[in-house]
Short mmCIF file of the C-alpha atoms (twelve columns), coordinates in Angstrom:
data_MODEL
# 
_entry.id   MODEL 
# 
loop_
_atom_site.group_PDB 
_atom_site.id 
_atom_site.type_symbol 
_atom_site.label_atom_id 
_atom_site.label_alt_id 
_atom_site.label_comp_id 
_atom_site.label_asym_id 
_atom_site.label_seq_id 
_atom_site.Cartn_x 
_atom_site.Cartn_y 
_atom_site.Cartn_z 
_atom_site.pdbx_PDB_model_num 
ATOM 1   C CA . MET A 1   -20.043 21.305  20.753  1 
ATOM 2   C CA . GLU A 2   -17.592 21.479  19.103  1 
ATOM 3   C CA . GLN A 3   -15.915 18.916  21.127  1 
ATOM 4   C CA . ALA A 4   -18.533 16.528  20.359  1 
ATOM 5   C CA . ASN A 5   -18.089 16.912  16.619  1 
ATOM 6   C CA . MET A 6   -14.408 16.270  16.626  1 
ATOM 7   C CA . ASN A 7   -14.812 12.965  19.005  1 
ATOM 8   C CA . GLN A 8   -17.209 11.691  15.902  1 
ATOM 9   C CA . GLU A 9   -14.637 12.471  13.670  1 
ATOM 10  C CA . ALA A 10  -12.074 10.344  15.389  1 
ATOM 11  C CA . MET A 11  -14.724 7.801   16.091  1 
ATOM 12  C CA . ASN A 12  -15.216 7.758   11.848  1 
ATOM 13  C CA . GLN A 13  -11.548 7.482   11.243  1 
ATOM 14  C CA . LYS A 14  -10.547 3.933   10.880  1 
ATOM 15  C CA . ASP A 15  -7.179  3.097   12.720  1 
ATOM 16  C CA . THR A 16  -4.293  3.147   10.047  1 
ATOM 17  C CA . SER A 17  -2.387  0.794   11.631  1 
ATOM 18  C CA . GLN A 18  -4.314  -1.726  10.063  1 
ATOM 19  C CA . ALA A 19  -3.362  -0.381  6.480   1 
ATOM 20  C CA . ILE A 20  0.075   -1.474  6.238   1 
ATOM 21  C CA . HIS A 21  1.406   -4.881  6.918   1 
ATOM 22  C CA . TYR A 22  5.001   -5.945  6.886   1 
ATOM 23  C CA . VAL A 23  5.798   -9.870  6.449   1 
ATOM 24  C CA . ASN A 24  9.466   -10.501 6.777   1 
ATOM 25  C CA . GLN A 25  10.540  -12.754 3.767   1 
ATOM 26  C CA . GLY A 26  12.123  -15.379 6.159   1 
ATOM 27  C CA . HIS A 27  8.299   -15.675 7.383   1 
ATOM 28  C CA . ILE A 28  7.212   -17.259 4.044   1 
ATOM 29  C CA . ASN A 29  7.472   -20.656 2.932   1 
ATOM 30  C CA . GLN A 30  8.456   -22.189 -0.488  1 
ATOM 31  C CA . ASN A 31  4.847   -21.975 -1.825  1 
ATOM 32  C CA . GLY A 32  5.038   -18.140 -1.357  1 
ATOM 33  C CA . THR A 33  2.497   -18.172 1.638   1 
ATOM 34  C CA . ALA A 34  2.850   -16.064 4.844   1 
ATOM 35  C CA . LEU A 35  3.599   -18.607 7.811   1 
ATOM 36  C CA . VAL A 36  3.372   -15.400 10.254  1 
ATOM 37  C CA . ALA A 37  0.678   -12.876 8.141   1 
ATOM 38  C CA . ASP A 38  -2.635  -13.612 6.620   1 
ATOM 39  C CA . ILE A 39  -2.229  -11.783 3.226   1 
ATOM 40  C CA . PRO A 40  -5.184  -12.809 1.413   1 
ATOM 41  C CA . PRO A 41  -5.444  -14.650 -1.657  1 
ATOM 42  C CA . THR A 42  -7.090  -11.878 -3.732  1 
ATOM 43  C CA . ALA A 43  -4.524  -9.454  -3.187  1 
ATOM 44  C CA . VAL A 44  -3.131  -7.964  -6.342  1 
ATOM 45  C CA . THR A 45  0.695   -8.092  -6.438  1 
ATOM 46  C CA . ILE A 46  2.525   -4.868  -7.537  1 
ATOM 47  C CA . PRO A 47  5.038   -5.741  -9.459  1 
ATOM 48  C CA . VAL A 48  8.471   -4.015  -9.219  1 
ATOM 49  C CA . GLY A 49  11.772  -4.030  -10.246 1 
ATOM 50  C CA . ASP A 50  15.285  -3.728  -8.826  1 
ATOM 51  C CA . THR A 51  14.691  0.223   -8.137  1 
ATOM 52  C CA . LEU A 52  11.097  1.383   -6.321  1 
ATOM 53  C CA . ASP A 53  10.771  4.916   -6.914  1 
ATOM 54  C CA . LYS A 54  7.663   7.245   -7.663  1 
ATOM 55  C CA . THR A 55  7.689   6.355   -11.813 1 
ATOM 56  C CA . MET A 56  7.841   2.268   -10.927 1 
ATOM 57  C CA . LEU A 57  4.993   2.842   -8.186  1 
ATOM 58  C CA . LEU A 58  2.929   4.446   -9.913  1 
ATOM 59  C CA . THR A 59  3.137   2.527   -13.108 1 
ATOM 60  C CA . SER A 60  3.380   -0.686  -11.820 1 
ATOM 61  C CA . LEU A 61  0.228   -0.003  -9.393  1 
ATOM 62  C CA . ALA A 62  -1.875  1.764   -12.505 1 
ATOM 63  C CA . ARG A 63  -1.218  -1.364  -14.408 1 
ATOM 64  C CA . ALA A 64  -1.936  -3.982  -11.479 1 
ATOM 65  C CA . CYS A 65  -5.059  -2.259  -10.312 1 
ATOM 66  C CA . ASP A 66  -6.232  -1.708  -13.864 1 
ATOM 67  C CA . PHE A 67  -6.423  1.805   -14.014 1 
ATOM 68  C CA . PRO A 68  -8.569  3.920   -16.676 1 
ATOM 69  C CA . SER A 69  -7.315  5.469   -19.526 1 
ATOM 70  C CA . TYR A 70  -7.500  8.836   -17.432 1 
ATOM 71  C CA . PHE A 71  -5.161  8.134   -14.941 1 
ATOM 72  C CA . SER A 72  -2.625  11.193  -14.966 1 
ATOM 73  C CA . HIS A 73  0.593   9.369   -13.413 1 
ATOM 74  C CA . ASN A 74  0.834   11.424  -10.141 1 
ATOM 75  C CA . TRP A 75  0.012   10.973  -6.632  1 
ATOM 76  C CA . ASP A 76  -3.383  12.205  -6.375  1 
ATOM 77  C CA . SER A 77  -4.779  10.665  -9.231  1 
ATOM 78  C CA . ALA A 78  -3.351  7.298   -7.638  1 
ATOM 79  C CA . TRP A 79  -5.261  8.060   -4.366  1 
ATOM 80  C CA . ASP A 80  -8.301  9.296   -6.413  1 
ATOM 81  C CA . CYS A 81  -8.142  5.718   -8.666  1 
ATOM 82  C CA . LEU A 82  -6.984  3.352   -6.250  1 
ATOM 83  C CA . THR A 83  -10.169 4.696   -3.943  1 
ATOM 84  C CA . ASP A 84  -12.572 4.037   -7.167  1 
ATOM 85  C CA . SER A 85  -10.989 0.919   -7.692  1 
ATOM 86  C CA . GLU A 86  -12.575 -2.421  -6.675  1 
ATOM 87  C CA . VAL A 87  -9.051  -3.581  -4.974  1 
ATOM 88  C CA . VAL A 88  -8.984  -4.014  -1.265  1 
ATOM 89  C CA . HIS A 89  -5.723  -5.732  -0.690  1 
ATOM 90  C CA . LEU A 90  -2.121  -5.416  -2.132  1 
ATOM 91  C CA . THR A 91  1.495   -7.121  -1.825  1 
ATOM 92  C CA . LEU A 92  4.372   -5.374  -2.769  1 
ATOM 93  C CA . ASP A 93  7.563   -7.650  -2.238  1 
ATOM 94  C CA . LEU A 94  10.726  -5.486  -1.730  1 
ATOM 95  C CA . THR A 95  12.871  -8.461  -1.574  1 
ATOM 96  C CA . VAL A 96  13.942  -7.921  -5.036  1 
ATOM 97  C CA . VAL A 97  14.405  -4.371  -4.740  1 
ATOM 98  C CA . LYS A 98  17.985  -2.976  -4.833  1 
ATOM 99  C CA . ARG A 99  17.075  0.437   -4.269  1 
ATOM 100 C CA . ILE A 100 13.874  2.652   -2.888  1 
ATOM 101 C CA . ASN A 101 13.846  6.004   -2.963  1 
ATOM 102 C CA . THR A 102 12.731  6.613   1.031   1 
ATOM 103 C CA . GLU A 103 10.408  9.633   -0.289  1 
ATOM 104 C CA . ASP A 104 8.652   7.936   -2.773  1 
ATOM 105 C CA . PHE A 105 7.967   5.065   -0.727  1 
ATOM 106 C CA . ASN A 106 6.805   7.341   2.108   1 
ATOM 107 C CA . VAL A 107 4.295   8.989   0.221   1 
ATOM 108 C CA . PHE A 108 3.151   5.972   -1.222  1 
ATOM 109 C CA . LYS A 109 2.867   4.746   2.635   1 
ATOM 110 C CA . SER A 110 0.676   8.103   3.429   1 
ATOM 111 C CA . ILE A 111 -1.570  7.099   0.125   1 
ATOM 112 C CA . ILE A 112 -2.831  3.758   1.061   1 
ATOM 113 C CA . GLU A 113 -3.316  4.903   4.905   1 
ATOM 114 C CA . ASP A 114 -5.522  7.646   3.739   1 
ATOM 115 C CA . ALA A 115 -7.349  5.531   1.434   1 
ATOM 116 C CA . TYR A 116 -7.810  3.519   4.380   1 
ATOM 117 C CA . ARG A 117 -8.768  6.148   6.846   1 
ATOM 118 C CA . ASP A 118 -11.207 7.258   4.392   1 
ATOM 119 C CA . PHE A 119 -12.932 4.467   2.403   1 
ATOM 120 C CA . GLY A 120 -11.761 1.354   4.573   1 
ATOM 121 C CA . LYS A 121 -9.774  0.050   1.718   1 
ATOM 122 C CA . PRO A 122 -6.572  -0.599  0.167   1 
ATOM 123 C CA . GLN A 123 -4.847  -3.091  2.621   1 
ATOM 124 C CA . LEU A 124 -1.007  -3.610  1.773   1 
ATOM 125 C CA . TRP A 125 1.425   -6.031  2.694   1 
ATOM 126 C CA . VAL A 126 5.009   -5.341  2.072   1 
ATOM 127 C CA . ILE A 127 7.201   -8.211  2.072   1 
ATOM 128 C CA . VAL A 128 10.533  -7.573  3.565   1 
ATOM 129 C CA . PRO A 129 13.902  -9.556  3.303   1 
ATOM 130 C CA . SER A 130 15.145  -11.294 6.320   1 
ATOM 131 C CA . GLU A 131 17.569  -9.617  8.341   1 
ATOM 132 C CA . ASP A 132 20.269  -12.292 7.291   1 
ATOM 133 C CA . GLU A 133 19.547  -10.899 3.376   1 
ATOM 134 C CA . VAL A 134 20.208  -7.340  3.969   1 
# 
């Protein structure tokens, strides 16, 4: 019986590898459209500056997704608001970022993956610099 419950639980979970997609900037044409990945036209862009950290991610995500006023600017609240929002697709352009707090970025990606596993949304397209620009 316990094995049957575990199998059912595994079947109910979404494949989180579908939650985050990486697009190489070299595969973007001049109009900003992806040549390799199919970034949905309805994708909401998370604006970032030259530094990507928790404060920037939370502030930009809240603004881009129009989070409610009770958003607490922490990871748990971001997950709650993101899963309650109507946003299905997100885009994050890392080509302009000069410094990334890796720990914060990994937590952000975990939130996306957890939300996708539990709710089937959002999906995130991360645009990364081409190898010759790194």
